[in-house]
Short mmCIF file of C-alpha atoms and ligand atoms in Angstrom, two decimals:
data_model
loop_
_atom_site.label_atom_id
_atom_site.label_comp_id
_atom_site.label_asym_id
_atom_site.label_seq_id
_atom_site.Cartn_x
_atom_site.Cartn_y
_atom_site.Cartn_z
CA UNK H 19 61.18 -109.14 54.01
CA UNK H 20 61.25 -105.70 51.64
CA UNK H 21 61.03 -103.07 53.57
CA UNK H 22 59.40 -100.11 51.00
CA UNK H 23 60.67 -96.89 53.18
CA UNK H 24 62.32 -95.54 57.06
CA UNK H 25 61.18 -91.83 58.34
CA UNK H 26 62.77 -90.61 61.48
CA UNK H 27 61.93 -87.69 63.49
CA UNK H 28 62.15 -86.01 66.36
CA UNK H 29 59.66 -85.15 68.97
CA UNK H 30 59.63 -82.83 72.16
CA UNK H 31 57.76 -83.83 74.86
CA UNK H 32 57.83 -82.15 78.42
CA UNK H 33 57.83 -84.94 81.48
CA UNK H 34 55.04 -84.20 84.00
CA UNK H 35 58.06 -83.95 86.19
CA UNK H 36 61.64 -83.42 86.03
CA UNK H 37 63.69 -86.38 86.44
CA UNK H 38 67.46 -85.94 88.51
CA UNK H 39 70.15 -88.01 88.65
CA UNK H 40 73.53 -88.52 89.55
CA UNK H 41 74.72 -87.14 85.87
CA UNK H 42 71.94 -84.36 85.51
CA UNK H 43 68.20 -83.28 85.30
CA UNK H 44 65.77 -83.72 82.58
CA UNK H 45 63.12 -81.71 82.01
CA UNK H 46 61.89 -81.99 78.31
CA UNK H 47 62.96 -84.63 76.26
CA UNK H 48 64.17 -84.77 72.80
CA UNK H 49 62.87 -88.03 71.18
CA UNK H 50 64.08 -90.04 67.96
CA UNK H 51 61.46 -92.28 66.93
CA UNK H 52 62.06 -94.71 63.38
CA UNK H 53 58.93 -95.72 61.34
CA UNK H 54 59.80 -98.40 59.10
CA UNK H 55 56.75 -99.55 56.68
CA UNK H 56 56.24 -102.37 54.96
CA UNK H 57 53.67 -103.48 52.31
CA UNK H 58 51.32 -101.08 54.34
CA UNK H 59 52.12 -102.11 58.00
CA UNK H 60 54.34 -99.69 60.07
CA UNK H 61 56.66 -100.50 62.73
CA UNK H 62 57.70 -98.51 65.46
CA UNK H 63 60.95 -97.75 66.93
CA UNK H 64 62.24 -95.11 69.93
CA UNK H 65 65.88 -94.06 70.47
CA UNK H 66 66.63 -94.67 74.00
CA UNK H 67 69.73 -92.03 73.69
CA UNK H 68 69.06 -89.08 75.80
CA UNK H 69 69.53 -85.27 75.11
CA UNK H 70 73.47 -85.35 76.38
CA UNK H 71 75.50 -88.22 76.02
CA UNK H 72 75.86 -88.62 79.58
CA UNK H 73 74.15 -92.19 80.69
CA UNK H 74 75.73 -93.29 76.89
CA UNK H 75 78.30 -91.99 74.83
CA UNK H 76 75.32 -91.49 72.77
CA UNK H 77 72.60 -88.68 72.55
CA UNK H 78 69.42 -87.61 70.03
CA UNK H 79 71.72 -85.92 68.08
CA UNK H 80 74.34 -88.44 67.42
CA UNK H 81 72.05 -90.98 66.85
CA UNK H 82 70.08 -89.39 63.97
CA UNK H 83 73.19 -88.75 62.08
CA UNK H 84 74.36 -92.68 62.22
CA UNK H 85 71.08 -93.53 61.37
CA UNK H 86 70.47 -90.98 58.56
CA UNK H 87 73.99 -91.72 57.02
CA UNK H 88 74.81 -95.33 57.96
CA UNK H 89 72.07 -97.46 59.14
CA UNK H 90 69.02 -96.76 57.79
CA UNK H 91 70.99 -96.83 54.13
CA UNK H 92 72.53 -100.11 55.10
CA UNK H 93 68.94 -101.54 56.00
CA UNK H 94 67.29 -100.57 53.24
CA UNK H 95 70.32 -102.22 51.35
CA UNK H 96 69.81 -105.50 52.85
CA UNK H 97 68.22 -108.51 52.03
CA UNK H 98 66.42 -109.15 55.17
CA UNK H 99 64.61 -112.40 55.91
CA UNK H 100 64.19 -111.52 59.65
CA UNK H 101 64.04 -108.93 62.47
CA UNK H 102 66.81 -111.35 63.63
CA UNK H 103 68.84 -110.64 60.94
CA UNK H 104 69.46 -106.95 61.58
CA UNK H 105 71.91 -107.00 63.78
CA UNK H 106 74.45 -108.57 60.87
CA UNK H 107 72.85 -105.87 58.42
CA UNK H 108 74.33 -103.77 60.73
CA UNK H 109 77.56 -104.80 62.12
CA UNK H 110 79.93 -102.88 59.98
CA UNK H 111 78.60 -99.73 62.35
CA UNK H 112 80.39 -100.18 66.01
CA UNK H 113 79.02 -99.44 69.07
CA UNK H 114 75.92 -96.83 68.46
CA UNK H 115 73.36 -99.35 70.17
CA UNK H 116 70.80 -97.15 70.51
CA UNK H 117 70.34 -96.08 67.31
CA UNK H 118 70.75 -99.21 66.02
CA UNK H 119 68.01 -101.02 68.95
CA UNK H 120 65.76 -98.18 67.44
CA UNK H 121 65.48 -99.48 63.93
CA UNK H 122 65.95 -103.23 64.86
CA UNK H 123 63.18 -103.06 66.73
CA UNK H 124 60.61 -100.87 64.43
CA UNK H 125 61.14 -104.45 62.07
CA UNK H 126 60.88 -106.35 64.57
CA UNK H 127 57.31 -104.26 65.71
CA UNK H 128 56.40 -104.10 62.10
CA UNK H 129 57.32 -108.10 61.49
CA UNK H 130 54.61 -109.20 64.27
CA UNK H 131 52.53 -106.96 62.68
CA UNK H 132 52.39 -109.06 59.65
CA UNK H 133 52.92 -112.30 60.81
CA UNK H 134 49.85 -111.54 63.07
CA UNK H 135 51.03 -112.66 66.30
CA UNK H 136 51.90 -110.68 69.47
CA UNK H 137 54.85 -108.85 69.91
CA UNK H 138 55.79 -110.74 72.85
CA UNK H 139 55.26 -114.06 71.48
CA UNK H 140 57.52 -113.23 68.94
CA UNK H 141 60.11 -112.52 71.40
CA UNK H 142 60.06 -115.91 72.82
CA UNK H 143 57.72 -114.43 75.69
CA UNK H 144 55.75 -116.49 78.39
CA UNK H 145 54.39 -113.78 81.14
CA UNK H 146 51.07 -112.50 81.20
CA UNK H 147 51.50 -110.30 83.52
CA UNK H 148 54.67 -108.46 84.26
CA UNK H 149 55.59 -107.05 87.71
CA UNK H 150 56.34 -103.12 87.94
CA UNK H 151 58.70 -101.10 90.35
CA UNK H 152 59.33 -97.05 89.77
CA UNK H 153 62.59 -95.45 89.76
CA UNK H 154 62.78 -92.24 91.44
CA UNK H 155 64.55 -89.50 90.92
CA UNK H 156 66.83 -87.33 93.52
CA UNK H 157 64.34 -84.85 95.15
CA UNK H 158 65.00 -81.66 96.58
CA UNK H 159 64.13 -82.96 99.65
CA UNK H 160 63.75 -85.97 102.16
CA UNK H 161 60.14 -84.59 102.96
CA UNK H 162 59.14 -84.49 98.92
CA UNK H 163 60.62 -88.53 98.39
CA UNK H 164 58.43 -90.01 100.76
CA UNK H 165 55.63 -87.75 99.69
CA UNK H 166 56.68 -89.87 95.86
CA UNK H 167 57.47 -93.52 97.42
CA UNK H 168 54.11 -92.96 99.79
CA UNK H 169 51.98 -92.16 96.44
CA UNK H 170 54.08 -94.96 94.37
CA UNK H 171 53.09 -97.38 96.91
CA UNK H 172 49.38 -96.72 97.30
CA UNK H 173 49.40 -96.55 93.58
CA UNK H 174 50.48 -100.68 93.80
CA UNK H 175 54.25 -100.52 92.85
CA UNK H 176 56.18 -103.50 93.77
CA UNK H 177 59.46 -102.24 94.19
CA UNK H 178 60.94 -98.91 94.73
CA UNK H 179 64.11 -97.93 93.30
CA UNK H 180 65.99 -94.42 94.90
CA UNK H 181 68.57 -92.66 92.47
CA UNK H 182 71.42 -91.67 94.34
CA UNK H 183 74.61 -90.14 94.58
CA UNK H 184 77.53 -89.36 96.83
CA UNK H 185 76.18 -86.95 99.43
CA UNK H 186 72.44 -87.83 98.88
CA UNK H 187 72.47 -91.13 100.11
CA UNK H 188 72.03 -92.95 103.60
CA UNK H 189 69.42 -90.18 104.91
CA UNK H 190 67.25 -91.21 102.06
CA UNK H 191 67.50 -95.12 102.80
CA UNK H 192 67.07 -94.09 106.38
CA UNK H 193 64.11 -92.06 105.87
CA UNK H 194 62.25 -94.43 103.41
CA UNK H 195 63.14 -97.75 105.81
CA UNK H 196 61.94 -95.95 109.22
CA UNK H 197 58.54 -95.57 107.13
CA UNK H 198 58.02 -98.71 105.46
CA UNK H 199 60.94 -101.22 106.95
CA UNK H 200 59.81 -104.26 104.61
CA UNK H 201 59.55 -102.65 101.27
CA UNK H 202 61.74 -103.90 98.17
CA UNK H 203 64.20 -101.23 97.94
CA UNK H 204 66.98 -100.75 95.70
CA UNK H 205 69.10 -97.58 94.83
CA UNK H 206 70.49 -96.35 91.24
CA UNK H 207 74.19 -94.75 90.98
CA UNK H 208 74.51 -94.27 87.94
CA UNK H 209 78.21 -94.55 87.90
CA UNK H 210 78.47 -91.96 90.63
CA UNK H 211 81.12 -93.63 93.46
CA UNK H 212 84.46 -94.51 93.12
CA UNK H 213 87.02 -97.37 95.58
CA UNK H 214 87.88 -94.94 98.04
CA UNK H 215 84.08 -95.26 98.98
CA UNK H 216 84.21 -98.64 99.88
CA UNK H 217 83.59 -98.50 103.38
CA UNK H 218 80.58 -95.92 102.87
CA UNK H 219 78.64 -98.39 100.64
CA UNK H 220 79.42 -101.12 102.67
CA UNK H 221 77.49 -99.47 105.32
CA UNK H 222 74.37 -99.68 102.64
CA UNK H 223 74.05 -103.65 104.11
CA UNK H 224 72.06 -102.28 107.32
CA UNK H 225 69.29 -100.85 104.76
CA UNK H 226 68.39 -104.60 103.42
CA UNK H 227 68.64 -103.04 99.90
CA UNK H 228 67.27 -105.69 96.94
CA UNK H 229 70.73 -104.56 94.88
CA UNK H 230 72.47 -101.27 94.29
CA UNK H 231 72.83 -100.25 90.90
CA UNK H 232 76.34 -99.69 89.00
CA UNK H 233 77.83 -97.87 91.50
CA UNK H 234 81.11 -97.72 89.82
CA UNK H 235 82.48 -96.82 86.73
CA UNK H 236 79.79 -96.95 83.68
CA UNK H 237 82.22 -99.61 81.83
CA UNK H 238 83.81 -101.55 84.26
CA UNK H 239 83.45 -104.93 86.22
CA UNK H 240 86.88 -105.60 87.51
CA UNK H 241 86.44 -103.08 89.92
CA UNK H 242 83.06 -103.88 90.60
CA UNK H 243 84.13 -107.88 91.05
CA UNK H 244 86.15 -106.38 93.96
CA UNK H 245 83.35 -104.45 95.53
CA UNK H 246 80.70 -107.09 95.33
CA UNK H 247 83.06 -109.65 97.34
CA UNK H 248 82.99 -106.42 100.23
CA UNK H 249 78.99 -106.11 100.28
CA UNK H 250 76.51 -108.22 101.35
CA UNK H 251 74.24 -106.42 99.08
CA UNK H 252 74.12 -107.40 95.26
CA UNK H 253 74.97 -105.04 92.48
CA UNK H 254 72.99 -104.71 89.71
CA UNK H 255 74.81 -103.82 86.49
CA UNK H 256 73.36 -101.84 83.92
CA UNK H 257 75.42 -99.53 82.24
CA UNK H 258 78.25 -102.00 82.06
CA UNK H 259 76.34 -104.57 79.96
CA UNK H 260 76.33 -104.07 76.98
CA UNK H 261 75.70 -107.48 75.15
CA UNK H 262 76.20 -110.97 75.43
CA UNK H 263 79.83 -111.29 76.27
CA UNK H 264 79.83 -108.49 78.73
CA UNK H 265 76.98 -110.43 80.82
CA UNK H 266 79.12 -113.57 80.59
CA UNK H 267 82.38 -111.76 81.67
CA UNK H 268 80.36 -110.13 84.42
CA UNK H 269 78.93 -113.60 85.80
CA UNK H 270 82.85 -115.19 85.72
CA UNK H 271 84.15 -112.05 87.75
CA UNK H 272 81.10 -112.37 90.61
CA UNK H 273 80.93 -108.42 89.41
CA UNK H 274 77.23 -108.82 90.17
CA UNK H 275 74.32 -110.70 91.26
CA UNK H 276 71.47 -109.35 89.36
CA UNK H 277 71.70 -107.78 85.60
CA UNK H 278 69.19 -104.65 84.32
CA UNK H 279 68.53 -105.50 80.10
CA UNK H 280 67.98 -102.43 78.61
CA UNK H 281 66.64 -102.84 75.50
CA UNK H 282 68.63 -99.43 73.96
CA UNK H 283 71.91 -100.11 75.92
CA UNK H 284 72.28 -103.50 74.24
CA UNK H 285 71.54 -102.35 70.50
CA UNK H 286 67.42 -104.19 70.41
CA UNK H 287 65.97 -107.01 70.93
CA UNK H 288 68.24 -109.92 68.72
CA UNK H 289 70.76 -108.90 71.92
CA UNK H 290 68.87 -108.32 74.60
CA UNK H 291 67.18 -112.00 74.12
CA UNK H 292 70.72 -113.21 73.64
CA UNK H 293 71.60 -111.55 77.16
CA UNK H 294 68.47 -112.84 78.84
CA UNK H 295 69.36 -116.35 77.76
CA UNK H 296 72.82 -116.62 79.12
CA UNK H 297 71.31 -115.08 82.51
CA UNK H 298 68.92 -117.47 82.67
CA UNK H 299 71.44 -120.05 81.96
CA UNK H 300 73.52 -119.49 84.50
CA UNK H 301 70.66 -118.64 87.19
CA UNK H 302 71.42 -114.83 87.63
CA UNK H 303 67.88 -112.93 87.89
CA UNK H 304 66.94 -110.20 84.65
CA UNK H 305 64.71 -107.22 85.04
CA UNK H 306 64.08 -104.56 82.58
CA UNK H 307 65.36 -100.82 82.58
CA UNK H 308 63.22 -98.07 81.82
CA UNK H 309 65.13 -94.87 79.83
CA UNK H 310 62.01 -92.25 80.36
CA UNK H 311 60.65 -93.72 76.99
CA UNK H 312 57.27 -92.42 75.68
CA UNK H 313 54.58 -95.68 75.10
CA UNK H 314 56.40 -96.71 72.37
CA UNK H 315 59.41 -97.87 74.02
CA UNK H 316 57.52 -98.84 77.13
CA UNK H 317 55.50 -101.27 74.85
CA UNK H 318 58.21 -103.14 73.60
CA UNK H 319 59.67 -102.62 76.99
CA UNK H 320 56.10 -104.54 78.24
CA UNK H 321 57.15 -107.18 75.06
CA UNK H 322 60.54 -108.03 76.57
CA UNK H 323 59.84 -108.43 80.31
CA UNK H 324 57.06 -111.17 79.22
CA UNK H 325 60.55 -113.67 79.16
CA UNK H 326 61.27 -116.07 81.69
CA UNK H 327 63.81 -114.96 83.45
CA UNK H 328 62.49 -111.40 83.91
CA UNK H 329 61.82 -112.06 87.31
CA UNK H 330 62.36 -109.17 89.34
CA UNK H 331 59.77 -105.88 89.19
CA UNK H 332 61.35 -103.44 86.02
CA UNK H 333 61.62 -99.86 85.81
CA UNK H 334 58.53 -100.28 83.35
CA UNK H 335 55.62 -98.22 84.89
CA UNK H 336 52.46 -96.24 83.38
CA UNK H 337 52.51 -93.67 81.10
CA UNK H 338 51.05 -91.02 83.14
CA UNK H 339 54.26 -91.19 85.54
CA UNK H 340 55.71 -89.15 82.55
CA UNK H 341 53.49 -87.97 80.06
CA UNK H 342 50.33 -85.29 80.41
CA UNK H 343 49.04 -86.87 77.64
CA UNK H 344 51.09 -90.27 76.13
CA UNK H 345 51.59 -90.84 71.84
CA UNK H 346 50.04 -94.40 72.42
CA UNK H 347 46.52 -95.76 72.66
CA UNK H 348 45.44 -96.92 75.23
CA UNK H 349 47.87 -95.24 77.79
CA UNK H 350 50.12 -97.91 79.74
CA UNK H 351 48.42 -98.60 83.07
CA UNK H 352 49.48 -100.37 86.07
CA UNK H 353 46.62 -102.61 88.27
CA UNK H 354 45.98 -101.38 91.51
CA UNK H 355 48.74 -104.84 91.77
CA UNK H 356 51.55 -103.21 90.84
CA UNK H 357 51.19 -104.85 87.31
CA UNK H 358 50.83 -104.50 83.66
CA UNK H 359 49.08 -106.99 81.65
CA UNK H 360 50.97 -107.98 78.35
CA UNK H 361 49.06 -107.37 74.99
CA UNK H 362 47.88 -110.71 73.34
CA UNK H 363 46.94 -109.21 70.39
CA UNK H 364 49.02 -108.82 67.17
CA UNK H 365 52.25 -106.30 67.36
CA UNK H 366 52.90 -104.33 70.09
CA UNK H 367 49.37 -104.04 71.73
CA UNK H 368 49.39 -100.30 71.51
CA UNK H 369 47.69 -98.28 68.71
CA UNK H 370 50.26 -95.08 67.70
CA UNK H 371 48.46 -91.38 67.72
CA UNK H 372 50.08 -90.26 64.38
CA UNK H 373 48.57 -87.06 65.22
CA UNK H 374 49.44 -86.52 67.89
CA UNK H 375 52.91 -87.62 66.97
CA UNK H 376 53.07 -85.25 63.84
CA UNK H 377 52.15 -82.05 66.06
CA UNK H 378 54.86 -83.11 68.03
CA UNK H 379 57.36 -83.47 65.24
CA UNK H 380 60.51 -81.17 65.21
CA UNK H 381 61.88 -82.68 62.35
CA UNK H 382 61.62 -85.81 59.66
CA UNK H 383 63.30 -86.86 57.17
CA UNK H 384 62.32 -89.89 54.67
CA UNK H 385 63.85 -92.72 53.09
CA UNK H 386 62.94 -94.71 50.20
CA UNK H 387 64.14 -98.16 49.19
CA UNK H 388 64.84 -98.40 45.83
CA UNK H 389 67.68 -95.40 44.88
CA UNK H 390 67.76 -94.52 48.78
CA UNK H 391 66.55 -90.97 47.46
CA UNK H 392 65.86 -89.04 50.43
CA UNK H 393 63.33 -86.40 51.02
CA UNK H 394 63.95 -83.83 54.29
CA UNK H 395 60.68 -82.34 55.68
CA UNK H 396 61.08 -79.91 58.35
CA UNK H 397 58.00 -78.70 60.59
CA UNK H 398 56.81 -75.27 60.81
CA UNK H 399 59.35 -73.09 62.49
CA UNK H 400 56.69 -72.62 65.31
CA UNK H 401 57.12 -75.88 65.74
CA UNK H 402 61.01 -76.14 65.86
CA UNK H 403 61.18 -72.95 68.39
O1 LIG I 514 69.89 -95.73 85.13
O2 LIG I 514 67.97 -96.61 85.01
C1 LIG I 514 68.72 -95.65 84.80
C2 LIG I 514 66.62 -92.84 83.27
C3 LIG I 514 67.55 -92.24 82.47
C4 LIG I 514 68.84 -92.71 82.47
C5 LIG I 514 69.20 -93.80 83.25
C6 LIG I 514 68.26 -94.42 84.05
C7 LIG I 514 66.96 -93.91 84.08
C8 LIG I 514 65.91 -94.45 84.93
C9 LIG I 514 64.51 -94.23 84.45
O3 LIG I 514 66.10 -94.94 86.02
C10 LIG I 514 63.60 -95.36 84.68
C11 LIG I 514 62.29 -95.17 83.94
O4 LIG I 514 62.28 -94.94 82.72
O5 LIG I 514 61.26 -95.29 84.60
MG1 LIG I 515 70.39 -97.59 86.08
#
C-alpha cells in the first residue's frame, strides 16, 4: 500500500445548537480532519478530540502536534500492506487514540476506495440498516427538553439519551417518563458522580432507564463493579474503554452490562472491531458513540454500527441535528423509522465538499512521502480570525 502524501487541517464549524454537558458547553467546534491520498484516491479521517481535553486527555490542539511530529512521519515511513496494519505502524506513540483513530481510519476510507467495495463490508459489516437514538444535551430548562425529546421523537428516534449531572437529574427523568412512560431512555454522566452518591442513583431504578452512562470516574471499573451490583439498572461504559483488554477486564468485574465503541476513544477501527468481537463473544450488547462529528466521522460511524453485535440504537443521528449546512454529500438522514440506511457503494458512501471544506480551513499543513518534506499553508487571516 504506498501512500504518496497526509494533509491535515483544521476546520471551524458552528453547531446549530450548543451542546452542554456535565464537563462544559460547546458552541463552535474546532475540527482536525487527515486526508491521506493514494495513487489518486483520498481517504478521509476526523479527530474525535474536542476543543479542551475534558471528555479525553486529548484536544484539537494536542492531537495535531502528535500527528504532525510523530504519526503521520511514522506512517509515511511504513511499509503498509493494510489499514489493519496501522495500529503496529503506530505503537511506539502511547495513548493519543484519537489522533491516531483519525489517520487509521482515512487508510482504511481510502483502502475501500480502491479495493472498490463498501466501507462497511470492509469492516466485517452485516446491517443494512442501523437503528438511531439522539443524545441530548442539559437544557436550560425542563420545559425546553421535552420541547427536544417531543421533536426527536416525532422525527422517528428510537432511543433517547438525557446528559446529566449531579443536581440536574431525577426532575428530568421524571418529566420525560410522566410524558412518554414507555420510551427507551437512558442518561449520560459523563464521569460526573462519585460513591457517596450511591443511594441517589440507586433511586434511578424507578425511571426503567435502558443503562446509565459512566457515571463514575472516566478511567475506572473497580468502582463501577461495586455500583453495578447496587443498581438494577445497567451501566454503560464509555469513557472507561479504551481497547480490547479494558472491555475484557470490564466484563470479569460485572462493571457493566452494556459497552458504547467509540470509534476515537479506542484509537480507529483495527480496535474498535477488536472490542466489538470480544463483546459479542461474551454476549454483552455494543452500540456506537457519537463525539458531535461532522459527516465524515458520522459515515464511518454509519460503517461501524453495520456489525453484528451493534444492537442497541447509537448516538449516530442526521447531520442537520448539528450542522446548518454538513461537509458531506448527501447529508446523513434518518427515515421517518428512526434509521439510517448503510451505503452499499464503494468507500464510505458519502461524497466530501472539498469546497466547502477549504473555505472552512483554519489551517493545513502537507506531507509528502518520499523525504517527509513538509509544506505549511495557512488560510487567509480572515479566515483564521
Ligand atoms: O459522552 O457520548 C458522550 C459528545 C461529546 C462528548 C461526549 C459525548 C458526546 C455525546 C454526543 O453524547 C453524541 C452525538 O455526537 O450525537
Ligand atoms: Mg458518553
Amino acid at each position: 500500500m504506498k501512500i504518496d502524501g497526509i494533509v491535515l487541517r483544521e476546520i471551524r464549524m458552528p453547531l446549530v445548537r450548543p451542546f452542554e454537558t456535565s464537563f462544559g458547553r460547546t458552541t463552535d467546534r474546532r475540527i482536525l480532519l487527515v486526508e491521506v491520498q493514494s495513487e489518486g484516491v483520498t481517504g478521509w479521517g476526523e479527530c474525535t478530540a474536542g476543543e479542551h481535553a475534558s471528555f479525553s486527555e486529548e484536544s484539537t490542539d494536542t492531537a495535531w502536534l502528535i500527528l504532525a511530529n510523530e504519526l503521520v512521519p511514522a506512517l509515511l515511513r511504513a511499509e503498509l500492506d493494510s489499514s489493519g496494519s496501522c495500529p503496529k505502524a503506530l505503537s511506539h506513540v502511547r495513548g493519543n487514540r484519537m489522533a491516531k483513530a483519525a489517520l487509521e481510519n482515512a487508510v482504511w476510507d481510502m483502502e475501500s476506495q480502491q479495493l472498490d467495495i463498501p466501507l462497511a463490508e470492509m469492516l466485517g459489516g452485516v446491517r443494512k440498516k442501523i437503528v438511531c437514538g439522539v443524545s441530548v444535551g442539559i437544557q436550560p430548562s425542563v420545559e425546553q427538553l421535552l420541547d427536544i425529546v417531543e421533536a426527536e421523537l416525532a422525527a422517528g428516534y428510537q432511543r433517547i439519551k438525557l446528559k446529566c449531572k449531579p443536581g440536574v437529574d431525577v426532575d428530568l427523568f421524571e418529566a420525560v417518563r410522566k410524558r412518554w412512560p414507555d420510551i427507551l431512555l437512558s442518561c449520560d454522566a459523563n464521569a460526573s458522580y462519585r460513591l457517596k452518591d450511591e443511594v441517589h442513583l440507586r433511586d434511578f431504578d424507578r425511571f426503567k432507564l435502558l443503562m446509565i452512562e459512566q457515571p463514575l470516574w472516566h478511567d475506572d471499573f473497580y468502582f463501577h463493579s461495586l455500583l453495578q451490583r447496587q443498581l438494577k439498572t445497567s451501566i454503560c461504559l464509555d469513557e472507561s474503554i479504551r481497547n480490547r483488554r479494558d472491555a475484557l477486564a470490564a466484563i470479569a468485574m460485572e462493571s457493566c452490562r452494556i459497552i458504547n465503541i467509540k470509534l476515537g476513544r479506542v484509537g480507529g477501527f483495527s480496535e474498535a472491531i477488536r472490542v466489538h468481537n470480544v463483546t459479542a463473544e461474551r454476549g454483552v450488547p455494543v452500540w456506537c458513540g457519537g463525539m458531535l462529528e461532522t459527516g465524515i466521522g458520522r459515515s464511518h460511524n454509519i460503517a461501524l454500527s453495520s456489525l453484528e453485535n451493534f444492537s442497541l440504537p447509537g448516538d449516530v443521528s442526521a447531520s442537520k441535528r448539528y450542522w446548518e449546512e454538513d461537509i458531506i454529500e448527501p447529508a446523513v438522514e434518518v427515515s421517518p423509522k428512526g434509521e439510517i440506511t448503510v451505503p452499499q457503494i464503494a468507500g464510505r458512501g458519502f461524497e466530501v465538499k472539498r469546497d466547502r471544506v477549504e473555505k472552512l480551513t483554519v489551517r493545513s499543513e502537507r506531507f509528502h512521502a518520499r523525504n517527509q518534506a513538509h509544506s505549511q499553508v495557512l488560510a487567509p487571516a480572515k479566515a483564521r480570525a
